[in-house]
mmCIF file of C-alpha atoms and ligand atoms in Angstrom:
data_model
loop_
_atom_site.group_PDB
_atom_site.id
_atom_site.type_symbol
_atom_site.label_atom_id
_atom_site.label_comp_id
_atom_site.label_asym_id
_atom_site.label_seq_id
_atom_site.Cartn_x
_atom_site.Cartn_y
_atom_site.Cartn_z
ATOM 1 C CA MET A 1 14.881 -3.704 -37.811
ATOM 2 C CA THR A 2 16.237 -5.829 -34.958
ATOM 3 C CA THR A 3 14.346 -8.723 -33.385
ATOM 4 C CA PRO A 4 12.405 -7.633 -30.297
ATOM 5 C CA PRO A 5 14.052 -8.703 -26.992
ATOM 6 C CA ALA A 6 12.700 -11.903 -25.435
ATOM 7 C CA THR A 7 11.152 -10.017 -22.521
ATOM 8 C CA ASP A 8 8.966 -8.036 -24.900
ATOM 9 C CA ARG A 9 5.527 -9.564 -25.239
ATOM 10 C CA VAL A 10 2.059 -9.047 -26.516
ATOM 11 C CA LEU A 11 -0.446 -10.237 -23.922
ATOM 12 C CA LEU A 12 -3.885 -11.243 -25.133
ATOM 13 C CA ALA A 13 -6.720 -11.201 -22.603
ATOM 14 C CA ALA A 14 -10.461 -11.780 -22.695
ATOM 15 C CA LEU A 15 -10.909 -8.660 -20.590
ATOM 16 C CA LEU A 16 -8.750 -5.638 -19.752
ATOM 17 C CA LEU A 17 -9.600 -3.472 -16.744
ATOM 18 C CA PRO A 18 -7.088 -0.679 -17.353
ATOM 19 C CA GLY A 19 -7.647 1.099 -14.057
ATOM 20 C CA PRO A 20 -9.633 4.300 -14.377
ATOM 21 C CA ARG A 21 -12.918 3.591 -12.646
ATOM 22 C CA GLY A 22 -15.385 1.581 -14.681
ATOM 23 C CA GLU A 23 -13.303 1.221 -17.852
ATOM 24 C CA ALA A 24 -13.314 -2.236 -19.430
ATOM 25 C CA VAL A 25 -12.027 -3.501 -22.776
ATOM 26 C CA PRO A 26 -13.144 -6.944 -23.997
ATOM 27 C CA ASP A 27 -10.790 -8.938 -26.292
ATOM 28 C CA ALA A 28 -7.803 -6.788 -25.410
ATOM 29 C CA ALA A 29 -4.071 -6.750 -25.976
ATOM 30 C CA VAL A 30 -1.282 -5.185 -23.916
ATOM 31 C CA VAL A 31 2.228 -4.766 -25.299
ATOM 32 C CA VAL A 32 5.100 -4.956 -22.787
ATOM 33 C CA ARG A 33 8.403 -3.486 -23.937
ATOM 34 C CA ASP A 34 11.528 -2.840 -21.837
ATOM 35 C CA GLY A 35 9.500 -3.259 -18.655
ATOM 36 C CA LEU A 36 6.988 -0.629 -19.726
ATOM 37 C CA ILE A 37 3.521 -0.760 -21.207
ATOM 38 C CA ALA A 38 4.018 0.177 -24.848
ATOM 39 C CA ASP A 39 0.416 -0.178 -25.972
ATOM 40 C CA ALA A 40 -2.950 -1.331 -24.640
ATOM 41 C CA GLY A 41 -6.457 -1.504 -26.020
ATOM 42 C CA PRO A 42 -8.783 -3.509 -28.291
ATOM 43 C CA ARG A 43 -6.902 -6.544 -29.646
ATOM 44 C CA GLU A 44 -7.273 -5.946 -33.391
ATOM 45 C CA GLN A 45 -6.178 -2.319 -33.111
ATOM 46 C CA VAL A 46 -3.152 -3.070 -30.914
ATOM 47 C CA LEU A 47 -1.984 -6.006 -33.073
ATOM 48 C CA ALA A 48 -2.276 -3.886 -36.220
ATOM 49 C CA ARG A 49 0.295 -1.409 -34.835
ATOM 50 C CA THR A 50 2.675 -3.952 -33.217
ATOM 51 C CA ASP A 51 5.815 -5.540 -34.753
ATOM 52 C CA PRO A 52 4.445 -8.982 -35.826
ATOM 53 C CA ARG A 53 7.620 -10.699 -34.579
ATOM 54 C CA THR A 54 6.885 -9.769 -30.955
ATOM 55 C CA PRO A 55 6.143 -12.972 -28.992
ATOM 56 C CA VAL A 56 2.476 -13.384 -28.175
ATOM 57 C CA LEU A 57 1.292 -14.764 -24.852
ATOM 58 C CA ASP A 58 -2.353 -15.736 -25.013
ATOM 59 C CA LEU A 59 -3.827 -15.534 -21.510
ATOM 60 C CA ALA A 60 -6.835 -17.451 -22.802
ATOM 61 C CA GLY A 61 -10.062 -16.388 -21.105
ATOM 62 C CA ARG A 62 -8.310 -14.412 -18.377
ATOM 63 C CA THR A 63 -8.490 -10.814 -17.161
ATOM 64 C CA LEU A 64 -5.672 -8.262 -17.001
ATOM 65 C CA LEU A 65 -5.731 -5.469 -14.450
ATOM 66 C CA PRO A 66 -3.132 -3.206 -12.826
ATOM 67 C CA GLY A 67 -0.951 -4.753 -10.112
ATOM 68 C CA PHE A 68 -2.098 -4.019 -6.560
ATOM 69 C CA ILE A 69 -0.658 -1.370 -4.282
ATOM 70 C CA ASP A 70 -0.447 -2.179 -0.573
ATOM 71 C CA ALA A 71 -0.150 1.296 0.894
ATOM 72 C CA HIS A 72 0.734 0.164 4.411
ATOM 73 C CA ALA A 73 2.961 -2.731 5.412
ATOM 74 C CA HIS A 74 5.869 -3.480 7.743
ATOM 75 C CA LEU A 75 8.278 -5.914 6.152
ATOM 76 C CA VAL A 76 10.333 -6.189 9.365
ATOM 77 C CA PHE A 77 7.431 -7.821 11.230
ATOM 78 C CA ASP A 78 6.495 -11.488 10.838
ATOM 79 C CA ALA A 79 2.690 -11.367 11.341
ATOM 80 C CA SER A 80 2.993 -13.810 14.253
ATOM 81 C CA PRO A 81 1.059 -13.249 17.492
ATOM 82 C CA GLU A 82 4.219 -11.628 18.934
ATOM 83 C CA PRO A 83 5.914 -9.752 16.084
ATOM 84 C CA VAL A 84 7.678 -7.272 18.390
ATOM 85 C CA ALA A 85 9.296 -9.996 20.463
ATOM 86 C CA ALA A 86 10.291 -11.859 17.287
ATOM 87 C CA LEU A 87 11.875 -8.745 15.798
ATOM 88 C CA ARG A 88 13.726 -7.776 18.967
ATOM 89 C CA ALA A 89 15.179 -11.289 19.214
ATOM 90 C CA ALA A 90 16.553 -11.190 15.648
ATOM 91 C CA ASP A 91 19.609 -9.382 14.292
ATOM 92 C CA ASP A 92 19.416 -7.151 11.233
ATOM 93 C CA ARG A 93 20.941 -9.688 8.841
ATOM 94 C CA SER A 94 18.387 -12.375 9.571
ATOM 95 C CA VAL A 95 15.552 -9.837 9.520
ATOM 96 C CA LEU A 96 16.634 -8.626 6.088
ATOM 97 C CA LEU A 97 16.609 -12.178 4.704
ATOM 98 C CA ALA A 98 13.115 -12.740 6.101
ATOM 99 C CA MET A 99 12.016 -9.462 4.523
ATOM 100 C CA ALA A 100 13.095 -10.729 1.105
ATOM 101 C CA GLY A 101 10.747 -13.704 1.529
ATOM 102 C CA ARG A 102 7.888 -11.419 2.591
ATOM 103 C CA ALA A 103 8.429 -9.228 -0.450
ATOM 104 C CA ARG A 104 8.096 -12.297 -2.630
ATOM 105 C CA ALA A 105 4.892 -13.298 -0.803
ATOM 106 C CA LEU A 106 3.409 -9.868 -1.519
ATOM 107 C CA LEU A 107 4.229 -10.312 -5.191
ATOM 108 C CA ASP A 108 2.575 -13.738 -5.206
ATOM 109 C CA ALA A 109 -0.585 -12.070 -3.879
ATOM 110 C CA GLY A 110 -0.572 -9.595 -6.765
ATOM 111 C CA VAL A 111 1.070 -6.654 -4.984
ATOM 112 C CA THR A 112 3.463 -4.862 -7.356
ATOM 113 C CA THR A 113 3.978 -1.806 -5.126
ATOM 114 C CA VAL A 114 4.215 -1.717 -1.348
ATOM 115 C CA ARG A 115 4.757 1.234 0.948
ATOM 116 C CA ASP A 116 6.716 0.122 4.005
ATOM 117 C CA LEU A 117 5.648 2.449 6.813
ATOM 118 C CA GLY A 118 8.244 1.694 9.416
ATOM 119 C CA ASP A 119 11.321 -0.495 9.617
ATOM 120 C CA ARG A 120 14.399 -0.894 11.793
ATOM 121 C CA SER A 121 17.904 0.160 10.770
ATOM 122 C CA TYR A 122 16.682 1.356 7.349
ATOM 123 C CA LEU A 123 16.463 -2.290 6.238
ATOM 124 C CA SER A 124 13.622 -1.570 3.808
ATOM 125 C CA LEU A 125 15.961 0.681 1.792
ATOM 126 C CA ALA A 126 18.398 -2.180 1.166
ATOM 127 C CA LEU A 127 15.507 -4.390 0.105
ATOM 128 C CA ARG A 128 14.023 -1.639 -2.093
ATOM 129 C CA ASP A 129 17.306 -1.253 -3.943
ATOM 130 C CA ALA A 130 17.829 -5.022 -4.385
ATOM 131 C CA VAL A 131 14.373 -5.350 -5.948
ATOM 132 C CA ALA A 132 14.843 -2.264 -8.101
ATOM 133 C CA ASP A 133 18.089 -3.578 -9.604
ATOM 134 C CA GLY A 134 16.600 -7.035 -10.241
ATOM 135 C CA THR A 135 18.622 -8.909 -7.610
ATOM 136 C CA LEU A 136 15.451 -10.012 -5.794
ATOM 137 C CA ALA A 137 11.880 -10.618 -6.901
ATOM 138 C CA GLY A 138 9.418 -8.304 -5.205
ATOM 139 C CA PRO A 139 7.130 -5.338 -5.516
ATOM 140 C CA ARG A 140 8.391 -1.780 -5.919
ATOM 141 C CA ILE A 141 9.072 -0.670 -2.343
ATOM 142 C CA LEU A 142 8.496 2.815 -0.968
ATOM 143 C CA THR A 143 10.384 3.302 2.291
ATOM 144 C CA ALA A 144 10.114 5.402 5.438
ATOM 145 C CA GLY A 145 12.897 4.055 7.657
ATOM 146 C CA PRO A 146 12.317 4.000 11.418
ATOM 147 C CA PRO A 147 9.085 5.918 12.172
ATOM 148 C CA LEU A 148 9.326 9.055 14.315
ATOM 149 C CA THR A 149 7.876 8.626 17.793
ATOM 150 C CA ILE A 150 8.278 10.156 21.234
ATOM 151 C CA THR A 151 10.680 8.586 23.720
ATOM 152 C CA GLY A 152 8.922 5.438 24.932
ATOM 153 C CA GLY A 153 6.085 6.064 22.449
ATOM 154 C CA HIS A 154 4.371 3.866 19.875
ATOM 155 C CA CYS A 155 6.965 1.534 18.263
ATOM 156 C CA TRP A 156 9.903 3.268 19.972
ATOM 157 C CA PHE A 157 11.860 -0.007 19.679
ATOM 158 C CA LEU A 158 12.224 0.562 15.932
ATOM 159 C CA GLY A 159 14.753 3.296 16.750
ATOM 160 C CA GLY A 160 12.931 6.484 15.764
ATOM 161 C CA GLU A 161 12.619 8.343 19.073
ATOM 162 C CA ALA A 162 12.598 12.139 18.700
ATOM 163 C CA ASP A 163 11.154 14.717 21.119
ATOM 164 C CA GLY A 164 10.264 18.320 20.424
ATOM 165 C CA GLU A 165 10.207 20.281 17.203
ATOM 166 C CA GLU A 166 13.979 20.554 16.682
ATOM 167 C CA GLU A 167 14.679 16.844 17.247
ATOM 168 C CA VAL A 168 11.795 15.890 14.981
ATOM 169 C CA ARG A 169 13.050 18.192 12.239
ATOM 170 C CA ARG A 170 16.582 16.791 12.525
ATOM 171 C CA ALA A 171 15.359 13.177 12.588
ATOM 172 C CA ALA A 172 13.197 13.757 9.527
ATOM 173 C CA ARG A 173 16.159 15.262 7.657
ATOM 174 C CA ALA A 174 18.357 12.299 8.653
ATOM 175 C CA ARG A 175 15.841 9.931 7.070
ATOM 176 C CA LEU A 176 15.597 12.000 3.919
ATOM 177 C CA ARG A 177 19.402 12.117 3.712
ATOM 178 C CA ALA A 178 19.473 8.316 4.063
ATOM 179 C CA GLY A 179 17.142 8.161 1.077
ATOM 180 C CA THR A 180 13.701 7.336 2.435
ATOM 181 C CA ASP A 181 10.774 7.963 0.106
ATOM 182 C CA TRP A 182 8.430 8.921 2.946
ATOM 183 C CA ILE A 183 8.512 10.274 6.481
ATOM 184 C CA LYS A 184 6.329 8.303 8.886
ATOM 185 C CA VAL A 185 5.258 9.888 12.150
ATOM 186 C CA MET A 186 3.427 8.234 15.038
ATOM 187 C CA ALA A 187 1.178 11.221 15.740
ATOM 188 C CA THR A 188 -0.825 9.329 18.369
ATOM 189 C CA GLY A 189 -0.291 6.252 20.478
ATOM 190 C CA GLY A 190 -1.168 2.752 19.324
ATOM 191 C CA THR A 191 -2.417 -0.556 20.602
ATOM 192 C CA PHE A 192 0.809 -2.291 19.873
ATOM 193 C CA THR A 193 3.362 -0.926 22.321
ATOM 194 C CA PRO A 194 3.024 -2.158 25.899
ATOM 195 C CA GLY A 195 3.119 0.751 28.320
ATOM 196 C CA GLY A 196 3.024 3.387 25.580
ATOM 197 C CA PRO A 197 0.353 6.071 25.128
ATOM 198 C CA PRO A 198 -3.076 4.720 24.135
ATOM 199 C CA PRO A 199 -4.339 5.234 20.566
ATOM 200 C CA TRP A 200 -6.608 8.199 21.341
ATOM 201 C CA ARG A 201 -3.792 10.249 22.963
ATOM 202 C CA SER A 202 -1.643 12.542 20.859
ATOM 203 C CA GLN A 203 2.096 11.959 21.025
ATOM 204 C CA TYR A 204 3.066 15.091 19.141
ATOM 205 C CA GLY A 205 1.477 18.519 18.869
ATOM 206 C CA LEU A 206 1.028 20.676 15.816
ATOM 207 C CA PRO A 207 4.581 22.187 15.862
ATOM 208 C CA GLU A 208 6.318 18.780 15.702
ATOM 209 C CA LEU A 209 3.920 17.411 13.107
ATOM 210 C CA THR A 210 4.293 20.523 10.972
ATOM 211 C CA ALA A 211 8.092 20.234 11.172
ATOM 212 C CA ALA A 212 8.037 16.616 9.974
ATOM 213 C CA ALA A 213 5.650 17.198 7.056
ATOM 214 C CA GLU A 214 7.455 20.402 6.085
ATOM 215 C CA GLU A 215 10.841 18.634 5.900
ATOM 216 C CA ALA A 216 9.416 15.794 3.798
ATOM 217 C CA HIS A 217 7.955 18.300 1.363
ATOM 218 C CA ARG A 218 11.102 20.443 1.359
ATOM 219 C CA PHE A 219 12.983 17.381 0.045
ATOM 220 C CA GLY A 220 10.274 16.634 -2.533
ATOM 221 C CA ARG A 221 8.943 13.633 -0.655
ATOM 222 C CA ARG A 222 5.799 12.803 1.287
ATOM 223 C CA ALA A 223 4.645 12.319 4.854
ATOM 224 C CA ALA A 224 2.342 9.752 6.457
ATOM 225 C CA ALA A 225 0.839 10.044 9.941
ATOM 226 C CA HIS A 226 -0.252 7.154 12.148
ATOM 227 C CA VAL A 227 -3.335 8.659 13.825
ATOM 228 C CA HIS A 228 -6.215 7.312 15.875
ATOM 229 C CA GLY A 229 -7.588 10.051 18.175
ATOM 230 C CA THR A 230 -9.475 13.085 16.913
ATOM 231 C CA ALA A 231 -6.986 15.678 18.201
ATOM 232 C CA GLY A 232 -4.138 13.866 16.444
ATOM 233 C CA ILE A 233 -6.140 13.610 13.231
ATOM 234 C CA GLU A 234 -6.949 17.339 13.310
ATOM 235 C CA ASP A 235 -3.298 18.242 13.903
ATOM 236 C CA ALA A 236 -2.033 15.885 11.171
ATOM 237 C CA VAL A 237 -4.437 17.406 8.645
ATOM 238 C CA ALA A 238 -3.445 20.946 9.658
ATOM 239 C CA ALA A 239 0.247 19.995 9.449
ATOM 240 C CA GLY A 240 -0.209 18.964 5.811
ATOM 241 C CA PHE A 241 0.344 15.206 5.936
ATOM 242 C CA ASP A 242 -0.296 13.464 2.618
ATOM 243 C CA THR A 243 -1.858 10.311 4.046
ATOM 244 C CA LEU A 244 -3.507 9.432 7.352
ATOM 245 C CA GLU A 245 -2.996 5.850 8.545
ATOM 246 C CA HIS A 246 -5.752 4.056 10.504
ATOM 247 C CA CYS A 247 -7.645 7.338 11.101
ATOM 248 C CA SER A 248 -10.023 5.516 13.429
ATOM 249 C CA PHE A 249 -11.376 8.508 15.440
ATOM 250 C CA SER A 250 -11.100 6.314 18.525
ATOM 251 C CA THR A 251 -12.145 7.911 21.800
ATOM 252 C CA GLY A 252 -10.999 5.472 24.441
ATOM 253 C CA ALA A 253 -14.593 4.844 25.550
ATOM 254 C CA GLY A 254 -15.034 1.176 24.687
ATOM 255 C CA VAL A 255 -15.831 0.629 21.020
ATOM 256 C CA ALA A 256 -17.060 4.219 20.602
ATOM 257 C CA THR A 257 -15.658 6.309 17.776
ATOM 258 C CA ASP A 258 -15.974 10.045 17.302
ATOM 259 C CA ARG A 259 -18.478 10.139 14.443
ATOM 260 C CA ASP A 260 -19.124 13.857 14.814
ATOM 261 C CA ALA A 261 -15.431 14.534 14.278
ATOM 262 C CA ALA A 262 -15.352 12.232 11.267
ATOM 263 C CA ARG A 263 -18.277 14.108 9.770
ATOM 264 C CA ARG A 264 -16.694 17.466 10.606
ATOM 265 C CA LEU A 265 -13.294 16.586 9.121
ATOM 266 C CA ALA A 266 -14.386 14.576 6.071
ATOM 267 C CA ASP A 267 -14.971 17.589 3.820
ATOM 268 C CA ARG A 268 -11.603 19.068 4.792
ATOM 269 C CA LEU A 269 -9.844 15.778 3.957
ATOM 270 C CA ALA A 270 -11.657 15.587 0.626
ATOM 271 C CA ALA A 271 -10.877 19.225 -0.263
ATOM 272 C CA ARG A 272 -7.156 18.772 0.524
ATOM 273 C CA ASP A 273 -7.044 15.338 -1.138
ATOM 274 C CA THR A 274 -5.570 13.880 2.036
ATOM 275 C CA ALA A 275 -5.875 10.120 1.565
ATOM 276 C CA VAL A 276 -6.952 7.788 4.344
ATOM 277 C CA CYS A 277 -5.556 4.260 4.634
ATOM 278 C CA PRO A 278 -7.737 2.434 7.180
ATOM 279 C CA THR A 279 -5.404 -0.631 7.212
ATOM 280 C CA LEU A 280 -7.828 -3.523 7.004
ATOM 281 C CA SER A 281 -6.480 -6.994 6.327
ATOM 282 C CA GLY A 282 -8.033 -10.312 5.485
ATOM 283 C CA GLY A 283 -6.662 -11.584 8.785
ATOM 284 C CA LEU A 284 -8.968 -9.195 10.627
ATOM 285 C CA ARG A 285 -11.826 -11.585 9.888
ATOM 286 C CA ASP A 286 -10.072 -14.297 11.915
ATOM 287 C CA LYS A 287 -9.908 -11.895 14.856
ATOM 288 C CA LEU A 288 -13.575 -10.892 14.753
ATOM 289 C CA PRO A 289 -14.507 -13.042 17.771
ATOM 290 C CA ASP A 290 -11.886 -11.185 19.860
ATOM 291 C CA LEU A 291 -12.481 -7.693 18.486
ATOM 292 C CA GLY A 292 -16.256 -7.915 18.426
ATOM 293 C CA GLU A 293 -18.532 -7.301 15.457
ATOM 294 C CA GLU A 294 -19.613 -3.951 16.885
ATOM 295 C CA LEU A 295 -16.149 -2.421 16.756
ATOM 296 C CA VAL A 296 -15.523 -3.614 13.216
ATOM 297 C CA GLN A 297 -18.949 -2.362 12.112
ATOM 298 C CA ARG A 298 -18.163 1.081 13.517
ATOM 299 C CA VAL A 299 -14.891 1.163 11.605
ATOM 300 C CA LEU A 300 -16.676 0.146 8.395
ATOM 301 C CA ASP A 301 -19.388 2.785 8.965
ATOM 302 C CA GLN A 302 -16.677 5.379 9.334
ATOM 303 C CA ILE A 303 -14.956 4.330 6.122
ATOM 304 C CA GLY A 304 -18.304 4.509 4.334
ATOM 305 C CA LEU A 305 -18.881 7.990 5.762
ATOM 306 C CA LEU A 306 -15.469 9.267 4.620
ATOM 307 C CA HIS A 307 -15.941 7.699 1.198
ATOM 308 C CA ARG A 308 -19.384 9.286 0.728
ATOM 309 C CA HIS A 309 -17.840 12.682 1.540
ATOM 310 C CA GLY A 310 -15.359 12.206 -1.296
ATOM 311 C CA VAL A 311 -12.313 11.294 0.814
ATOM 312 C CA ARG A 312 -9.804 9.162 -1.069
ATOM 313 C CA VAL A 313 -9.728 5.850 0.803
ATOM 314 C CA ILE A 314 -6.793 3.594 -0.143
ATOM 315 C CA ALA A 315 -6.056 -0.068 0.494
ATOM 316 C CA GLY A 316 -3.386 -1.177 2.922
ATOM 317 C CA THR A 317 -3.073 -4.215 5.151
ATOM 318 C CA ASP A 318 -0.581 -3.333 7.909
ATOM 319 C CA ALA A 319 1.006 -6.634 6.845
ATOM 320 C CA GLY A 320 3.429 -7.860 9.491
ATOM 321 C CA MET A 321 1.089 -7.082 12.372
ATOM 322 C CA PRO A 322 -0.420 -10.069 14.236
ATOM 323 C CA GLY A 323 -2.610 -12.063 11.853
ATOM 324 C CA SER A 324 -1.952 -9.797 8.891
ATOM 325 C CA GLY A 325 0.162 -11.954 6.603
ATOM 326 C CA PHE A 326 1.847 -10.911 3.381
ATOM 327 C CA GLY A 327 -0.012 -13.293 1.082
ATOM 328 C CA ARG A 328 -3.643 -12.237 1.564
ATOM 329 C CA PHE A 329 -3.887 -8.759 0.057
ATOM 330 C CA ALA A 330 -7.148 -9.217 -1.876
ATOM 331 C CA GLU A 331 -9.023 -10.537 1.161
ATOM 332 C CA GLY A 332 -8.581 -7.148 2.814
ATOM 333 C CA LEU A 333 -10.436 -5.514 -0.075
ATOM 334 C CA ASP A 334 -13.650 -7.284 0.928
ATOM 335 C CA TRP A 335 -13.941 -4.878 3.880
ATOM 336 C CA PHE A 336 -14.190 -1.911 1.508
ATOM 337 C CA ALA A 337 -17.073 -3.612 -0.299
ATOM 338 C CA GLU A 338 -18.753 -4.107 3.079
ATOM 339 C CA ALA A 339 -18.166 -0.422 3.866
ATOM 340 C CA GLY A 340 -20.205 0.470 0.783
ATOM 341 C CA LEU A 341 -17.653 0.962 -2.002
ATOM 342 C CA SER A 342 -18.700 -0.370 -5.406
ATOM 343 C CA THR A 343 -16.560 -3.076 -6.999
ATOM 344 C CA ALA A 344 -14.998 -0.508 -9.333
ATOM 345 C CA GLU A 345 -14.252 1.773 -6.369
ATOM 346 C CA VAL A 346 -12.692 -1.098 -4.442
ATOM 347 C CA LEU A 347 -10.361 -1.841 -7.360
ATOM 348 C CA GLU A 348 -9.547 1.853 -7.637
ATOM 349 C CA SER A 349 -8.599 1.986 -3.935
ATOM 350 C CA ALA A 350 -5.952 -0.674 -4.565
ATOM 351 C CA THR A 351 -4.652 0.636 -7.910
ATOM 352 C CA THR A 352 -5.263 4.052 -9.502
ATOM 353 C CA GLY A 353 -6.368 5.786 -6.303
ATOM 354 C CA ALA A 354 -3.490 4.457 -4.229
ATOM 355 C CA ALA A 355 -0.983 5.355 -6.962
ATOM 356 C CA HIS A 356 -2.283 8.924 -6.896
ATOM 357 C CA ALA A 357 -2.044 9.128 -3.101
ATOM 358 C CA LEU A 358 1.494 7.753 -3.111
ATOM 359 C CA GLY A 359 2.752 10.079 -5.833
ATOM 360 C CA LEU A 360 3.120 7.262 -8.366
ATOM 361 C CA ALA A 361 0.320 8.136 -10.787
ATOM 362 C CA ASP A 362 2.826 8.593 -13.618
ATOM 363 C CA ARG A 363 4.469 5.177 -12.955
ATOM 364 C CA THR A 364 1.817 2.622 -11.964
ATOM 365 C CA GLY A 365 -1.794 1.989 -10.935
ATOM 366 C CA ARG A 366 -3.163 1.994 -14.495
ATOM 367 C CA ILE A 367 -2.555 0.060 -17.688
ATOM 368 C CA ALA A 368 -1.609 2.821 -20.091
ATOM 369 C CA PRO A 369 1.291 3.418 -22.503
ATOM 370 C CA GLY A 370 4.430 4.745 -20.821
ATOM 371 C CA LEU A 371 3.689 3.367 -17.360
ATOM 372 C CA ASP A 372 5.571 0.473 -15.770
ATOM 373 C CA ALA A 373 4.249 -2.954 -16.776
ATOM 374 C CA ASP A 374 2.810 -3.779 -13.333
ATOM 375 C CA LEU A 375 0.073 -6.233 -14.256
ATOM 376 C CA LEU A 376 -2.108 -8.808 -12.643
ATOM 377 C CA VAL A 377 -3.543 -11.807 -14.505
ATOM 378 C CA VAL A 378 -6.601 -13.420 -12.900
ATOM 379 C CA ASP A 379 -8.823 -16.267 -14.069
ATOM 380 C CA ASP A 380 -12.230 -14.602 -13.948
ATOM 381 C CA ASP A 381 -13.868 -11.190 -14.165
ATOM 382 C CA PRO A 382 -13.268 -9.656 -10.705
ATOM 383 C CA ARG A 383 -16.295 -7.374 -11.121
ATOM 384 C CA THR A 384 -18.555 -10.402 -10.823
ATOM 385 C CA SER A 385 -16.148 -12.830 -9.067
ATOM 386 C CA PRO A 386 -14.031 -10.773 -6.625
ATOM 387 C CA ALA A 387 -12.610 -13.954 -5.079
ATOM 388 C CA THR A 388 -10.578 -14.476 -8.268
ATOM 389 C CA LEU A 389 -8.289 -11.678 -7.041
ATOM 390 C CA ARG A 390 -7.074 -13.884 -4.183
ATOM 391 C CA THR A 391 -5.256 -16.330 -6.434
ATOM 392 C CA PRO A 392 -3.521 -14.475 -9.275
ATOM 393 C CA HIS A 393 -2.554 -16.642 -12.218
ATOM 394 C CA ALA A 394 0.486 -14.495 -12.964
ATOM 395 C CA VAL A 395 1.997 -11.167 -11.973
ATOM 396 C CA PHE A 396 4.171 -8.820 -13.987
ATOM 397 C CA ALA A 397 6.340 -6.446 -11.967
ATOM 398 C CA ARG A 398 7.929 -3.812 -14.201
ATOM 399 C CA GLY A 399 7.584 -6.295 -17.062
ATOM 400 C CA ARG A 400 9.098 -9.281 -15.245
ATOM 401 C CA LEU A 401 6.817 -12.304 -15.204
ATOM 402 C CA HIS A 402 6.240 -14.103 -11.923
ATOM 403 C CA ARG A 403 4.179 -17.200 -11.409
ATOM 404 C CA PRO A 404 2.814 -17.131 -7.868
ATOM 405 C CA HIS A 405 4.274 -19.911 -5.744
ATOM 406 C CA ASP A 406 6.981 -20.827 -8.255
ATOM 407 C CA SER A 407 10.433 -20.670 -6.723
ATOM 408 C CA VAL A 408 11.962 -19.376 -9.935
ATOM 409 C CA GLU A 409 10.809 -17.033 -12.618
ATOM 410 C CA GLY A 410 8.411 -19.264 -14.474
ATOM 411 C CA SER A 411 6.621 -19.580 -17.746
ATOM 412 C CA LEU A 412 2.888 -19.595 -18.171
ATOM 413 C CA ARG A 413 1.094 -22.872 -18.499
HETATM 414 ZN ZN1 ZN B 1 1.475 0.173 10.559
#
């Protein structure tokens, strides 16, 4: 028998939260081998079946849980008050270098998978590949390339303008040929593009949306729709999109949202297992005085409503947008608790549930043999001390150990 490679480890933890809702194993061990989870469970049992020469890393009184999944981010944006102006002033080379730093910041915050829902010049694909081959430290990156939008529509400056069913179909195929993991479509307007359609107005109709989702599925990939208004949400569901982003049911009448529509559509979303990513970040709390408590409360009520109807709600921060930085993932989870999700459900929204929605259930989101070793080490029990999630002690991304805020791959104190 040969000596186990140095990257193989047995991790000992006071508590293991393996992912599936509510499961907890005290005095646990997890075996990492070749970047995968080889074994996990009660310490004595795992140690009894493990090669005794495998190095042991005792995490002392700490907790192990699956690495987080941020289902909605934009690595090309800098989270400054003017991210569009900053991006348009920068060339692709400098943007790509900045993106590498943002990927590392996500990892420091415990994010081991991020779905980038809109870039420029397919830059997220280059970053994805550099992380995947070990050149750069970062989370696993799912890419969409430049999002599809109408001419002059929401985020047109990212380079994804396409009008009418045929152009949309061709543009979707071009992205899939380039190797994107997802197709992202701006089904309605947004708040972010000066002079563009407002959030409650549809940009595309059912034929264009159906074309985009159909092409993604034809190539064995998935489709995400940015949607705010009710008509856009209805069309995106009918078109077969896998995830709905924001899904705010905004009406354009002040802070009002279309609660009747939310109630009407919730059962359909649940039955089709169409996931909703409401994109709430920790930074939103800083903006409360500007946004108004009433608006935020309506959004939270709506999330609670969808959740109670069995809709899969998944965590995502829209990192890169103003005030939504890349290093504050866990703070965004507090909103789900305020919307009425239990602590176990909140964790599920950022791990197992998100992995399912993103088509990664057989790779990550749980701590189980055969899956990638995407692990988070935190000081306390997050079920009773959720704030412990904000400052991970260590992160494993596909078995590679990262100490948050170390500049190099570190060792555990
Ligand atoms: Zn976004």
